[in-house]
């Protein structure tokens, strides 16, 4: 059974500091890995999707990397802002149409 | 552009009452559709997914059912709600394009069963 783990569960940083969020998965047969943002009481917003053939994806201050051999993905958020405060979830896609989600990392950026 | 609508946003229901949550997608055809539940302090659990009209796959045994009466409409139902059905329910869709299929979520329904 595929497991996706996100550590830490919660993270608090001062504004301006870079954020590093980790996601690990147990199945190396990956199709893609997706990072989402969720604000309290809201749905999920897709941030970045990395295909199995890629090593990283970038969008603005966000950069996500994928290392299939070690079963890890990392989301970097540069120069964090209070508006970056949210829960960040990674989701792993292997065979079929289903994603397996991690438990999320709750981020607080203090002004 | 594609949009997904999910309603209601919040719902408070007594134990034993029926449930119907509706989700519709606009701006695309033949999407894959999903229902997820997010319980407090836990990750997202896939409940149902559908690859076409009338085609429903259930991921976990439960008190809920799903239907897809139209291409872009996905309904989550229950005949009699249990306390354990409380949670945050999310509808999502994806367009099959091989590996690069992003998942797009609705705004969610917070269900409280009392």
PDB file of C-alpha atoms in Angstrom:
ATOM      1  CA  UNK A   1       0.000   0.000   0.000  1.00  0.00           C
ATOM      2  CA  UNK A   2       1.302   3.408  -0.989  1.00  0.00           C
ATOM      3  CA  UNK A   3       2.122   5.731   1.888  1.00  0.00           C
ATOM      4  CA  UNK A   4       2.845   9.424   1.647  1.00  0.00           C
ATOM      5  CA  UNK A   5       4.386  11.186   4.635  1.00  0.00           C
ATOM      6  CA  UNK A   6       4.867  14.875   5.242  1.00  0.00           C
ATOM      7  CA  UNK A   7       7.208  16.093   7.934  1.00  0.00           C
ATOM      8  CA  UNK A   8       6.947  18.331   9.845  1.00  0.00           C
ATOM      9  CA  UNK A   9       3.216  18.449  10.515  1.00  0.00           C
ATOM     10  CA  UNK A  10       3.493  22.124  11.405  1.00  0.00           C
ATOM     11  CA  UNK A  11       6.032  24.854  10.768  1.00  0.00           C
ATOM     12  CA  UNK A  12       6.322  28.442  11.965  1.00  0.00           C
ATOM     13  CA  UNK A  13       8.797  30.888  10.439  1.00  0.00           C
ATOM     14  CA  UNK A  14       9.369  34.649  10.438  1.00  0.00           C
ATOM     15  CA  UNK A  15       8.490  36.578   7.318  1.00  0.00           C
ATOM     16  CA  UNK A  16      11.250  36.561   4.709  1.00  0.00           C
ATOM     17  CA  UNK A  17      12.658  33.190   5.632  1.00  0.00           C
ATOM     18  CA  UNK A  18      12.711  30.421   3.025  1.00  0.00           C
ATOM     19  CA  UNK A  19      10.362  27.488   3.574  1.00  0.00           C
ATOM     20  CA  UNK A  20      11.315  23.866   2.946  1.00  0.00           C
ATOM     21  CA  UNK A  21       8.508  21.314   3.011  1.00  0.00           C
ATOM     22  CA  UNK A  22       9.189  17.605   2.688  1.00  0.00           C
ATOM     23  CA  UNK A  23       7.151  14.783   1.222  1.00  0.00           C
ATOM     24  CA  UNK A  24       8.218  11.141   1.117  1.00  0.00           C
ATOM     25  CA  UNK A  25       6.569   8.200  -0.617  1.00  0.00           C
ATOM     26  CA  UNK A  26       7.103   4.457  -0.538  1.00  0.00           C
ATOM     27  CA  UNK A  27       6.313   3.460  -4.129  1.00  0.00           C
ATOM     28  CA  UNK A  28       8.936   4.226  -6.769  1.00  0.00           C
ATOM     29  CA  UNK A  29       6.464   3.570  -9.623  1.00  0.00           C
ATOM     30  CA  UNK A  30       5.414   7.200  -9.766  1.00  0.00           C
ATOM     31  CA  UNK A  31       3.430   8.877 -12.560  1.00  0.00           C
ATOM     32  CA  UNK A  32       3.440  12.331 -11.060  1.00  0.00           C
ATOM     33  CA  UNK A  33       3.510  14.210  -7.798  1.00  0.00           C
ATOM     34  CA  UNK A  34       1.375  17.240  -7.101  1.00  0.00           C
ATOM     35  CA  UNK A  35       1.637  19.939  -4.440  1.00  0.00           C
ATOM     36  CA  UNK A  36      -1.492  21.674  -3.173  1.00  0.00           C
ATOM     37  CA  UNK A  37      -2.286  24.576  -0.897  1.00  0.00           C
ATOM     38  CA  UNK A  38      -5.325  24.558   1.386  1.00  0.00           C
ATOM     39  CA  UNK A  39      -6.575  27.568   3.316  1.00  0.00           C
ATOM     40  CA  UNK A  40      -8.721  26.888   6.413  1.00  0.00           C
ATOM     41  CA  UNK A  41     -12.203  25.693   5.501  1.00  0.00           C
ATOM     42  CA  UNK A  42     -11.473  25.862   1.788  1.00  0.00           C
ATOM     43  CA  UNK A  43     -10.774  23.488  -1.052  1.00  0.00           C
ATOM     44  CA  UNK A  44      -7.335  22.626  -2.369  1.00  0.00           C
ATOM     45  CA  UNK A  45      -5.501  24.702  -4.938  1.00  0.00           C
ATOM     46  CA  UNK A  46      -2.979  23.010  -7.179  1.00  0.00           C
ATOM     47  CA  UNK A  47       0.441  24.656  -7.000  1.00  0.00           C
ATOM     48  CA  UNK A  48       2.824  22.489  -8.977  1.00  0.00           C
ATOM     49  CA  UNK A  49       2.768  19.122 -10.707  1.00  0.00           C
ATOM     50  CA  UNK A  50       5.966  17.201 -11.420  1.00  0.00           C
ATOM     51  CA  UNK A  51       5.813  14.406 -13.940  1.00  0.00           C
ATOM     52  CA  UNK A  52       7.837  11.260 -13.390  1.00  0.00           C
ATOM     53  CA  UNK A  53      10.229  12.275 -16.154  1.00  0.00           C
ATOM     54  CA  UNK A  54      10.984  15.637 -14.534  1.00  0.00           C
ATOM     55  CA  UNK A  55      13.244  16.599 -11.644  1.00  0.00           C
ATOM     56  CA  UNK A  56      11.674  19.915 -10.738  1.00  0.00           C
ATOM     57  CA  UNK A  57       9.028  22.503 -11.511  1.00  0.00           C
ATOM     58  CA  UNK A  58       9.069  26.216 -10.750  1.00  0.00           C
ATOM     59  CA  UNK A  59       6.375  28.857 -10.465  1.00  0.00           C
ATOM     60  CA  UNK A  60       7.316  32.254  -9.134  1.00  0.00           C
ATOM     61  CA  UNK A  61       8.677  31.864  -5.597  1.00  0.00           C
ATOM     62  CA  UNK A  62       7.775  28.172  -5.577  1.00  0.00           C
ATOM     63  CA  UNK A  63      10.053  25.347  -6.619  1.00  0.00           C
ATOM     64  CA  UNK A  64       9.281  21.655  -6.268  1.00  0.00           C
ATOM     65  CA  UNK A  65      11.833  18.898  -6.781  1.00  0.00           C
ATOM     66  CA  UNK A  66      11.386  15.174  -7.248  1.00  0.00           C
ATOM     67  CA  UNK A  67      13.906  12.445  -6.418  1.00  0.00           C
ATOM     68  CA  UNK A  68      12.393   9.101  -7.386  1.00  0.00           C
ATOM     69  CA  UNK A  69      15.345   7.054  -6.197  1.00  0.00           C
ATOM     70  CA  UNK A  70      15.003   8.277  -2.630  1.00  0.00           C
ATOM     71  CA  UNK A  71      11.205   8.595  -2.760  1.00  0.00           C
ATOM     72  CA  UNK A  72      11.175  12.266  -1.871  1.00  0.00           C
ATOM     73  CA  UNK A  73       9.793  15.554  -3.068  1.00  0.00           C
ATOM     74  CA  UNK A  74      10.569  18.963  -1.620  1.00  0.00           C
ATOM     75  CA  UNK A  75       8.626  22.195  -1.967  1.00  0.00           C
ATOM     76  CA  UNK A  76      10.665  25.373  -1.557  1.00  0.00           C
ATOM     77  CA  UNK A  77       8.988  28.707  -0.994  1.00  0.00           C
ATOM     78  CA  UNK A  78      11.423  31.600  -1.235  1.00  0.00           C
ATOM     79  CA  UNK A  79      11.160  34.756   0.847  1.00  0.00           C
ATOM     80  CA  UNK A  80       8.022  33.682   2.695  1.00  0.00           C
ATOM     81  CA  UNK A  81       5.166  36.119   3.258  1.00  0.00           C
ATOM     82  CA  UNK A  82       2.275  36.071   5.761  1.00  0.00           C
ATOM     83  CA  UNK A  83      -0.028  35.266   2.830  1.00  0.00           C
ATOM     84  CA  UNK A  84       1.835  31.971   2.419  1.00  0.00           C
ATOM     85  CA  UNK A  85       0.319  30.758   5.693  1.00  0.00           C
ATOM     86  CA  UNK A  86      -1.756  27.687   4.844  1.00  0.00           C
ATOM     87  CA  UNK A  87      -1.595  23.900   4.856  1.00  0.00           C
ATOM     88  CA  UNK A  88       0.472  22.379   2.075  1.00  0.00           C
ATOM     89  CA  UNK A  89      -0.280  18.867   0.871  1.00  0.00           C
ATOM     90  CA  UNK A  90       1.555  16.610  -1.502  1.00  0.00           C
ATOM     91  CA  UNK A  91      -0.166  13.881  -3.481  1.00  0.00           C
ATOM     92  CA  UNK A  92       1.384  10.914  -5.209  1.00  0.00           C
ATOM     93  CA  UNK A  93      -0.049   9.333  -8.320  1.00  0.00           C
ATOM     94  CA  UNK A  94       0.876   5.816  -9.368  1.00  0.00           C
ATOM     95  CA  UNK A  95      -1.246   3.415 -11.406  1.00  0.00           C
ATOM     96  CA  UNK A  96      -4.900   4.142 -12.127  1.00  0.00           C
ATOM     97  CA  UNK A  97      -6.738   7.381 -11.545  1.00  0.00           C
ATOM     98  CA  UNK A  98      -6.163   7.782  -7.849  1.00  0.00           C
ATOM     99  CA  UNK A  99      -3.966  10.088  -5.807  1.00  0.00           C
ATOM    100  CA  UNK A 100      -2.592   9.291  -2.373  1.00  0.00           C
ATOM    101  CA  UNK A 101      -2.318  12.358  -0.176  1.00  0.00           C
ATOM    102  CA  UNK A 102       0.077  13.138   2.612  1.00  0.00           C
ATOM    103  CA  UNK A 103      -1.232  14.483   5.898  1.00  0.00           C
ATOM    104  CA  UNK A 104      -0.069  18.006   5.120  1.00  0.00           C
ATOM    105  CA  UNK A 105       2.234  20.562   6.683  1.00  0.00           C
ATOM    106  CA  UNK A 106       0.559  23.509   8.383  1.00  0.00           C
ATOM    107  CA  UNK A 107       2.634  26.640   7.783  1.00  0.00           C
ATOM    108  CA  UNK A 108       2.476  29.889   9.701  1.00  0.00           C
ATOM    109  CA  UNK A 109       4.515  32.849   8.478  1.00  0.00           C
ATOM    110  CA  UNK A 110       4.757  35.483  11.175  1.00  0.00           C
ATOM    111  CA  UNK A 111       5.038  39.137  10.156  1.00  0.00           C
TER     112      UNK A 111
ATOM    113  CA  UNK B   1     -11.977  28.156 -18.610  1.00  0.00           C
ATOM    114  CA  UNK B   2     -13.063  25.283 -16.419  1.00  0.00           C
ATOM    115  CA  UNK B   3     -14.843  25.774 -13.121  1.00  0.00           C
ATOM    116  CA  UNK B   4     -16.161  23.437 -10.467  1.00  0.00           C
ATOM    117  CA  UNK B   5     -19.128  24.218  -8.263  1.00  0.00           C
ATOM    118  CA  UNK B   6     -19.930  22.438  -5.042  1.00  0.00           C
ATOM    119  CA  UNK B   7     -22.799  23.110  -2.671  1.00  0.00           C
ATOM    120  CA  UNK B   8     -23.836  23.693  -0.004  1.00  0.00           C
ATOM    121  CA  UNK B   9     -20.797  25.194   1.741  1.00  0.00           C
ATOM    122  CA  UNK B  10     -21.968  24.122   5.182  1.00  0.00           C
ATOM    123  CA  UNK B  11     -24.593  21.663   6.340  1.00  0.00           C
ATOM    124  CA  UNK B  12     -25.837  20.580   9.746  1.00  0.00           C
ATOM    125  CA  UNK B  13     -27.913  17.428   9.726  1.00  0.00           C
ATOM    126  CA  UNK B  14     -29.386  15.184  12.450  1.00  0.00           C
ATOM    127  CA  UNK B  15     -28.365  11.556  12.737  1.00  0.00           C
ATOM    128  CA  UNK B  16     -30.549   9.369  10.543  1.00  0.00           C
ATOM    129  CA  UNK B  17     -31.432  12.080   8.051  1.00  0.00           C
ATOM    130  CA  UNK B  18     -30.652  11.788   4.311  1.00  0.00           C
ATOM    131  CA  UNK B  19     -27.844  13.598   2.521  1.00  0.00           C
ATOM    132  CA  UNK B  20     -27.345  14.946  -0.959  1.00  0.00           C
ATOM    133  CA  UNK B  21     -24.283  16.937  -1.965  1.00  0.00           C
ATOM    134  CA  UNK B  22     -23.971  18.121  -5.527  1.00  0.00           C
ATOM    135  CA  UNK B  23     -20.978  18.966  -7.658  1.00  0.00           C
ATOM    136  CA  UNK B  24     -20.917  20.254 -11.226  1.00  0.00           C
ATOM    137  CA  UNK B  25     -18.076  21.033 -13.593  1.00  0.00           C
ATOM    138  CA  UNK B  26     -18.221  23.574 -16.389  1.00  0.00           C
ATOM    139  CA  UNK B  27     -16.004  24.192 -19.367  1.00  0.00           C
ATOM    140  CA  UNK B  28     -14.877  20.646 -20.044  1.00  0.00           C
ATOM    141  CA  UNK B  29     -16.310  17.344 -21.188  1.00  0.00           C
ATOM    142  CA  UNK B  30     -15.911  13.780 -19.937  1.00  0.00           C
ATOM    143  CA  UNK B  31     -13.907  14.698 -16.838  1.00  0.00           C
ATOM    144  CA  UNK B  32     -12.853  12.225 -14.189  1.00  0.00           C
ATOM    145  CA  UNK B  33     -14.790  13.110 -11.037  1.00  0.00           C
ATOM    146  CA  UNK B  34     -13.935  12.428  -7.411  1.00  0.00           C
ATOM    147  CA  UNK B  35     -15.400  12.720  -3.924  1.00  0.00           C
ATOM    148  CA  UNK B  36     -12.953  13.061  -1.036  1.00  0.00           C
ATOM    149  CA  UNK B  37     -13.506  13.387   2.694  1.00  0.00           C
ATOM    150  CA  UNK B  38     -11.181  15.234   5.012  1.00  0.00           C
ATOM    151  CA  UNK B  39     -11.809  14.444   8.669  1.00  0.00           C
ATOM    152  CA  UNK B  40     -10.447  16.762  11.345  1.00  0.00           C
ATOM    153  CA  UNK B  41      -6.729  16.163  11.858  1.00  0.00           C
ATOM    154  CA  UNK B  42      -6.562  13.560   9.110  1.00  0.00           C
ATOM    155  CA  UNK B  43      -5.581  13.530   5.456  1.00  0.00           C
ATOM    156  CA  UNK B  44      -7.813  13.308   2.432  1.00  0.00           C
ATOM    157  CA  UNK B  45      -9.570  10.022   1.888  1.00  0.00           C
ATOM    158  CA  UNK B  46     -10.869   9.135  -1.560  1.00  0.00           C
ATOM    159  CA  UNK B  47     -14.478   7.970  -1.317  1.00  0.00           C
ATOM    160  CA  UNK B  48     -15.613   7.596  -4.928  1.00  0.00           C
ATOM    161  CA  UNK B  49     -14.375   8.293  -8.405  1.00  0.00           C
ATOM    162  CA  UNK B  50     -16.034   8.189 -11.801  1.00  0.00           C
ATOM    163  CA  UNK B  51     -14.620   8.013 -15.313  1.00  0.00           C
ATOM    164  CA  UNK B  52     -17.980   8.404 -17.071  1.00  0.00           C
ATOM    165  CA  UNK B  53     -21.757   8.618 -16.745  1.00  0.00           C
ATOM    166  CA  UNK B  54     -23.091   5.867 -14.525  1.00  0.00           C
ATOM    167  CA  UNK B  55     -19.577   4.566 -13.783  1.00  0.00           C
ATOM    168  CA  UNK B  56     -18.797   4.752 -10.081  1.00  0.00           C
ATOM    169  CA  UNK B  57     -15.932   3.170  -8.191  1.00  0.00           C
ATOM    170  CA  UNK B  58     -16.041   2.999  -4.424  1.00  0.00           C
ATOM    171  CA  UNK B  59     -12.811   3.092  -2.466  1.00  0.00           C
ATOM    172  CA  UNK B  60     -13.980   2.308   1.047  1.00  0.00           C
ATOM    173  CA  UNK B  61     -17.023   0.558   2.493  1.00  0.00           C
ATOM    174  CA  UNK B  62     -19.238   3.147   4.060  1.00  0.00           C
ATOM    175  CA  UNK B  63     -22.637   4.635   4.604  1.00  0.00           C
ATOM    176  CA  UNK B  64     -22.427   6.798   1.485  1.00  0.00           C
ATOM    177  CA  UNK B  65     -23.126   6.355  -2.212  1.00  0.00           C
ATOM    178  CA  UNK B  66     -22.374   8.360  -5.328  1.00  0.00           C
ATOM    179  CA  UNK B  67     -24.070   8.838  -8.664  1.00  0.00           C
ATOM    180  CA  UNK B  68     -23.217  10.519 -11.951  1.00  0.00           C
ATOM    181  CA  UNK B  69     -26.477  11.167 -13.784  1.00  0.00           C
ATOM    182  CA  UNK B  70     -24.868  13.557 -16.275  1.00  0.00           C
ATOM    183  CA  UNK B  71     -21.386  13.954 -17.710  1.00  0.00           C
ATOM    184  CA  UNK B  72     -20.450  16.892 -15.505  1.00  0.00           C
ATOM    185  CA  UNK B  73     -22.574  16.210 -12.436  1.00  0.00           C
ATOM    186  CA  UNK B  74     -21.496  14.150  -9.443  1.00  0.00           C
ATOM    187  CA  UNK B  75     -23.735  13.554  -6.423  1.00  0.00           C
ATOM    188  CA  UNK B  76     -22.843  12.204  -2.994  1.00  0.00           C
ATOM    189  CA  UNK B  77     -25.734  10.709  -1.037  1.00  0.00           C
ATOM    190  CA  UNK B  78     -26.713   8.891   2.090  1.00  0.00           C
ATOM    191  CA  UNK B  79     -30.060   7.450   3.148  1.00  0.00           C
ATOM    192  CA  UNK B  80     -29.306   7.735   6.871  1.00  0.00           C
ATOM    193  CA  UNK B  81     -26.428   9.795   8.207  1.00  0.00           C
ATOM    194  CA  UNK B  82     -24.215   8.598  11.037  1.00  0.00           C
ATOM    195  CA  UNK B  83     -22.217  10.710  13.471  1.00  0.00           C
ATOM    196  CA  UNK B  84     -19.056   9.377  11.840  1.00  0.00           C
ATOM    197  CA  UNK B  85     -20.098  10.917   8.507  1.00  0.00           C
ATOM    198  CA  UNK B  86     -19.154  14.360   9.808  1.00  0.00           C
ATOM    199  CA  UNK B  87     -16.285  15.923   7.930  1.00  0.00           C
ATOM    200  CA  UNK B  88     -15.204  18.189   5.118  1.00  0.00           C
ATOM    201  CA  UNK B  89     -16.283  16.826   1.744  1.00  0.00           C
ATOM    202  CA  UNK B  90     -14.475  17.840  -1.396  1.00  0.00           C
ATOM    203  CA  UNK B  91     -15.391  17.258  -5.003  1.00  0.00           C
ATOM    204  CA  UNK B  92     -12.647  17.282  -7.600  1.00  0.00           C
ATOM    205  CA  UNK B  93     -12.143  16.762 -11.308  1.00  0.00           C
ATOM    206  CA  UNK B  94      -9.301  15.950 -13.637  1.00  0.00           C
ATOM    207  CA  UNK B  95      -8.908  15.763 -17.375  1.00  0.00           C
ATOM    208  CA  UNK B  96      -7.200  12.655 -18.595  1.00  0.00           C
ATOM    209  CA  UNK B  97      -4.092  13.669 -20.513  1.00  0.00           C
ATOM    210  CA  UNK B  98      -1.779  10.817 -19.706  1.00  0.00           C
ATOM    211  CA  UNK B  99       0.553  11.514 -16.820  1.00  0.00           C
ATOM    212  CA  UNK B 100       0.062  15.262 -16.651  1.00  0.00           C
ATOM    213  CA  UNK B 101      -3.431  15.356 -15.198  1.00  0.00           C
ATOM    214  CA  UNK B 102      -3.866  17.968 -12.533  1.00  0.00           C
ATOM    215  CA  UNK B 103      -6.595  17.630  -9.942  1.00  0.00           C
ATOM    216  CA  UNK B 104      -8.895  20.614  -9.390  1.00  0.00           C
ATOM    217  CA  UNK B 105     -11.004  20.896  -6.268  1.00  0.00           C
ATOM    218  CA  UNK B 106     -14.271  22.515  -5.367  1.00  0.00           C
ATOM    219  CA  UNK B 107     -14.594  24.751  -2.337  1.00  0.00           C
ATOM    220  CA  UNK B 108     -15.836  21.962  -0.079  1.00  0.00           C
ATOM    221  CA  UNK B 109     -18.845  21.220   2.118  1.00  0.00           C
ATOM    222  CA  UNK B 110     -18.462  21.159   5.899  1.00  0.00           C
ATOM    223  CA  UNK B 111     -20.918  18.532   7.130  1.00  0.00           C
ATOM    224  CA  UNK B 112     -21.775  18.278  10.805  1.00  0.00           C
ATOM    225  CA  UNK B 113     -23.971  15.372  11.865  1.00  0.00           C
ATOM    226  CA  UNK B 114     -25.476  15.926  15.315  1.00  0.00           C
TER     227      UNK B 114
END
